[in-house]
XYZ file of C-alpha atoms in Angstrom:
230
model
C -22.432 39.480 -168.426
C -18.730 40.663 -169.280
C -17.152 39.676 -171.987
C -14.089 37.222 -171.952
C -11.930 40.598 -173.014
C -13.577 42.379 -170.065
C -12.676 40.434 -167.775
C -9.366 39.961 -168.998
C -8.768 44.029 -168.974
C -10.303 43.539 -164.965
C -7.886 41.437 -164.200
C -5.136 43.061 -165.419
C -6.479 46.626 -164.017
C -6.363 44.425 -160.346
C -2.928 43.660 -160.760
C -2.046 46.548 -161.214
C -4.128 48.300 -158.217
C -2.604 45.952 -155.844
C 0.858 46.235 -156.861
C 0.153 50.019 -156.850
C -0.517 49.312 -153.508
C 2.261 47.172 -151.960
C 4.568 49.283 -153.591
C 3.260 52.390 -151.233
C 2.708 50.535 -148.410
C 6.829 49.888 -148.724
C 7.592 53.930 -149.634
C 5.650 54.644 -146.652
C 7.489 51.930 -144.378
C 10.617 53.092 -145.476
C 12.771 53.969 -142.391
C 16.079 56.146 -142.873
C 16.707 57.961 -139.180
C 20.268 60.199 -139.352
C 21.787 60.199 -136.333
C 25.012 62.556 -135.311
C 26.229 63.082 -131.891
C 28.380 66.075 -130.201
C 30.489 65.752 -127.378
C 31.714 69.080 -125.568
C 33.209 69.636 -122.220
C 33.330 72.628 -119.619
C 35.093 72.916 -116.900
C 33.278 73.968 -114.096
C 35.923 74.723 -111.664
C 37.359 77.986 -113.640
C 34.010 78.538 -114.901
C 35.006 77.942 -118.901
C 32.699 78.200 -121.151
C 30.968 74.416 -123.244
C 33.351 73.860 -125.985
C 33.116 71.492 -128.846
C 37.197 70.961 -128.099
C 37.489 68.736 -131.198
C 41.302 69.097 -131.487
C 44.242 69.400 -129.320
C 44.551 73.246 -130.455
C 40.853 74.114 -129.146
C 41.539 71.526 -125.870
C 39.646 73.089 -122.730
C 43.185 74.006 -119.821
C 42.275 72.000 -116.773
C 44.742 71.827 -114.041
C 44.922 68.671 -111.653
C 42.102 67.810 -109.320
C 39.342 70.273 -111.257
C 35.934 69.088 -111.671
C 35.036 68.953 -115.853
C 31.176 68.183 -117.430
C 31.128 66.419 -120.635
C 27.941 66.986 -122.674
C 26.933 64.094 -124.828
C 24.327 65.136 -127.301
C 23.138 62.606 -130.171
C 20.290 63.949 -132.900
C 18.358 62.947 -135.535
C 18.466 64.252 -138.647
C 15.751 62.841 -140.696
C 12.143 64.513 -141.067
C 10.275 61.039 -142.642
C 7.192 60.391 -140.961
C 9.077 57.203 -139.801
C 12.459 57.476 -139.319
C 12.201 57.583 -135.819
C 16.268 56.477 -134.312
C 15.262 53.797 -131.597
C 17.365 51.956 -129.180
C 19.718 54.993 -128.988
C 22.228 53.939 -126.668
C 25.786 55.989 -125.833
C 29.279 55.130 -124.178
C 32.094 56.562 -123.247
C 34.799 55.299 -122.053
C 36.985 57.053 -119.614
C 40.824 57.678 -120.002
C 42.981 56.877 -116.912
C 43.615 60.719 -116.078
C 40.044 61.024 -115.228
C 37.828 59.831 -112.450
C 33.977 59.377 -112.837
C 32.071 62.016 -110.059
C 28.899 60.978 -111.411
C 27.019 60.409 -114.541
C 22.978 60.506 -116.442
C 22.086 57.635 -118.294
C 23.587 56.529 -121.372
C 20.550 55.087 -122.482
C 18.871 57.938 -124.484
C 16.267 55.317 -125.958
C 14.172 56.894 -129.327
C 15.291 60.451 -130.513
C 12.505 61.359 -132.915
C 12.827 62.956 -136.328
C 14.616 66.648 -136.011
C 15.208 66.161 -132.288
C 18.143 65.866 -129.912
C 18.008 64.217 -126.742
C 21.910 64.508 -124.388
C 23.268 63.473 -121.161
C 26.286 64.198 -118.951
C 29.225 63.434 -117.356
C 31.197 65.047 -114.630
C 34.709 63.732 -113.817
C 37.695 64.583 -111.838
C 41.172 65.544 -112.958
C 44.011 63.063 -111.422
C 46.586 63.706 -113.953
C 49.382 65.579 -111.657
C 51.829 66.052 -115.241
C 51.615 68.421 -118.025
C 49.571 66.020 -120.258
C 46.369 66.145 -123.073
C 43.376 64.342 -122.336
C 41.345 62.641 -125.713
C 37.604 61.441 -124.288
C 35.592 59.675 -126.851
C 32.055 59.035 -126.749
C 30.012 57.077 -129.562
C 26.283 56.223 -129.792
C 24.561 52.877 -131.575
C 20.977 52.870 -132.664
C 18.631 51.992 -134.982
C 15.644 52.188 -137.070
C 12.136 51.096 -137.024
C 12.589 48.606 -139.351
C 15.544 47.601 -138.017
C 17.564 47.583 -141.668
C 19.251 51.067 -141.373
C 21.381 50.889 -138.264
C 23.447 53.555 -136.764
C 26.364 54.670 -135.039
C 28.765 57.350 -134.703
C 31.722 58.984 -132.288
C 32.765 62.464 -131.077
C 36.161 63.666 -129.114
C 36.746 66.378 -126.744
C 40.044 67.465 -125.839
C 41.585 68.660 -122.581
C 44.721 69.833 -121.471
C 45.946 69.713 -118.272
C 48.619 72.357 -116.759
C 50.460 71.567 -113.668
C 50.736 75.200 -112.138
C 54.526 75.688 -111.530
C 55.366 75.597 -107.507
C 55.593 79.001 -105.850
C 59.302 79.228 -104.071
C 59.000 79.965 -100.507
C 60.024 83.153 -99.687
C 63.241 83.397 -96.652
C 61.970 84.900 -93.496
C 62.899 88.414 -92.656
C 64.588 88.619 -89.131
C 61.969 90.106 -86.453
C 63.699 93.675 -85.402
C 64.045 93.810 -81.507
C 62.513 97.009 -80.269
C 65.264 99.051 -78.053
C 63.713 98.553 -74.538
C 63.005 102.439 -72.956
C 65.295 102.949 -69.758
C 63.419 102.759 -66.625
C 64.615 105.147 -63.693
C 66.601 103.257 -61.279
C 66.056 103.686 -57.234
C 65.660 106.501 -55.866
C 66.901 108.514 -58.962
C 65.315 111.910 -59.569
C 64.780 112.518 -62.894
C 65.710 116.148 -64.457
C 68.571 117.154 -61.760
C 71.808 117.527 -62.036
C 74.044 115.046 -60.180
C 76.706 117.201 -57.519
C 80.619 117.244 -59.582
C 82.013 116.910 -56.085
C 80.897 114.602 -53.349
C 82.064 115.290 -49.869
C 84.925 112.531 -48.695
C 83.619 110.564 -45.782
C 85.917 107.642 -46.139
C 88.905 106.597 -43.964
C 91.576 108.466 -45.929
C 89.724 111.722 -44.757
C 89.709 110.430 -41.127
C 93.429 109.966 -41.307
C 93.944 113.214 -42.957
C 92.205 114.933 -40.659
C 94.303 112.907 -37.763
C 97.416 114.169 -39.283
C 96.879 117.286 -39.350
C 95.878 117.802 -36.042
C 99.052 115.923 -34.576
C 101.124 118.466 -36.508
C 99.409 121.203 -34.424
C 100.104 119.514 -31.433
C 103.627 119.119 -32.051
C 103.919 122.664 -32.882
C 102.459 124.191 -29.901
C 104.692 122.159 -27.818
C 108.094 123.702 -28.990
C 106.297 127.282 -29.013
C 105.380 126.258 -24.965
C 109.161 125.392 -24.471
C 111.040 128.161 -26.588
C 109.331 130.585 -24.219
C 110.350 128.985 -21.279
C 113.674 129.055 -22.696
C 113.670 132.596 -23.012
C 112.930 133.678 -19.334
């Protein structure tokens, strides 16, 4: 049979055990998850590399109508046994110089203790001016417990260059090639045309007629001057 002290140290010695107790069941339930997120972009049509592109200085050149992937990644810090980051859930909303091409799911759901869990993004570039381009993504979650909530942003930067228009060159004139002579009709190549050619025409007829009347006329008066002379 215990004394009335006994019991009295007992009881106090209980108190103490189950206080000991609730007060490690609440260390251990203790949830603190750290989340962080990372947004980088590439762009795939001039085959950049991923870069973080956190300022306007570091912005990724795009030029209008090339195709750019944003990476979204959001981790988790902590290493408690429960500090899982649950209902992890990203957006991002696009600016107007960008259309969507297609995207992964936002909804990233529970990144565990010293993990990372991402998704992309691909858009379009429709800005046709020399402009920058500020894309912000942000994530929500929380913990187990649901009394440590979380959320966070990230930028990427991206400047767009409107390649200046080539002026169109004046069309040379198309030289004419000097057409090679073709021998005419009954030409004969390599002889030597005759300097003279004889005169057929009528001015030789009447030459010749001429001349031969004078002969006449000649013989006549010889005929008659002999006659004469008998």
């Amino acid at each position: 049979m215990l004394s009335p002290t006994t019991k009295k140290r007992a009881a106090q010695l209980g108190v103490a055990a189950t206080s000991l107790a609730i007060l490690s069941t609440g260390v251990a339930l203790a949830c603190h998850p750290q989340g962080t997120i990372t947004k980088g972009v590439q762009n795939v049509t001039t085959g950049s590399q991923l870069m973080a592109a956190d300022t306007t200085t570091s912005a990724v050149v795009a030029h209008p109508g090339d195709t750019l992937v944003y990476k979204i990644t959001v981790g988790n810090k902590a290493a408690g046994s429960q500090d899982q980051l649950i209902k992890t859930l990203v957006t991002d909303q696009l600016p107007a110089d960008l259309q969507l091409v297609k995207e992964d799911s936002l909804d990233l759901g529970t990144v565990a203790m010293g993990q990372t869990k991402s998704a992309t993004v691909t858009v379009k570039v429709t800005a046709n001016t020399n402009t920058t381009i500020k894309n912000q993504a942000c994530f929500t979650g929380d913990s187990v417990d649901h009394k440590v909530p979380q959320q966070g942003c990230d930028v990427a930067y991206v400047k767009v260059e409107v390649p200046a228009a080539t002026p169109t060159p004046t069309p040379k004139p198309t030289p004419v090639a000097t057409p090679t002579p073709t021998p005419g009709a009954g030409q004969v190549l390599g002889t030597t045309a005759p300097t003279t050619l004889p005169d057929t025409g009528a001015a030789g007829v009447l030459g010749t007629a001429v001349g031969l009347g004078s002969m006449a006329t000649a013989a006549v008066a010889y005929i008659r001057s002999r006659k004469q002379g008998r």
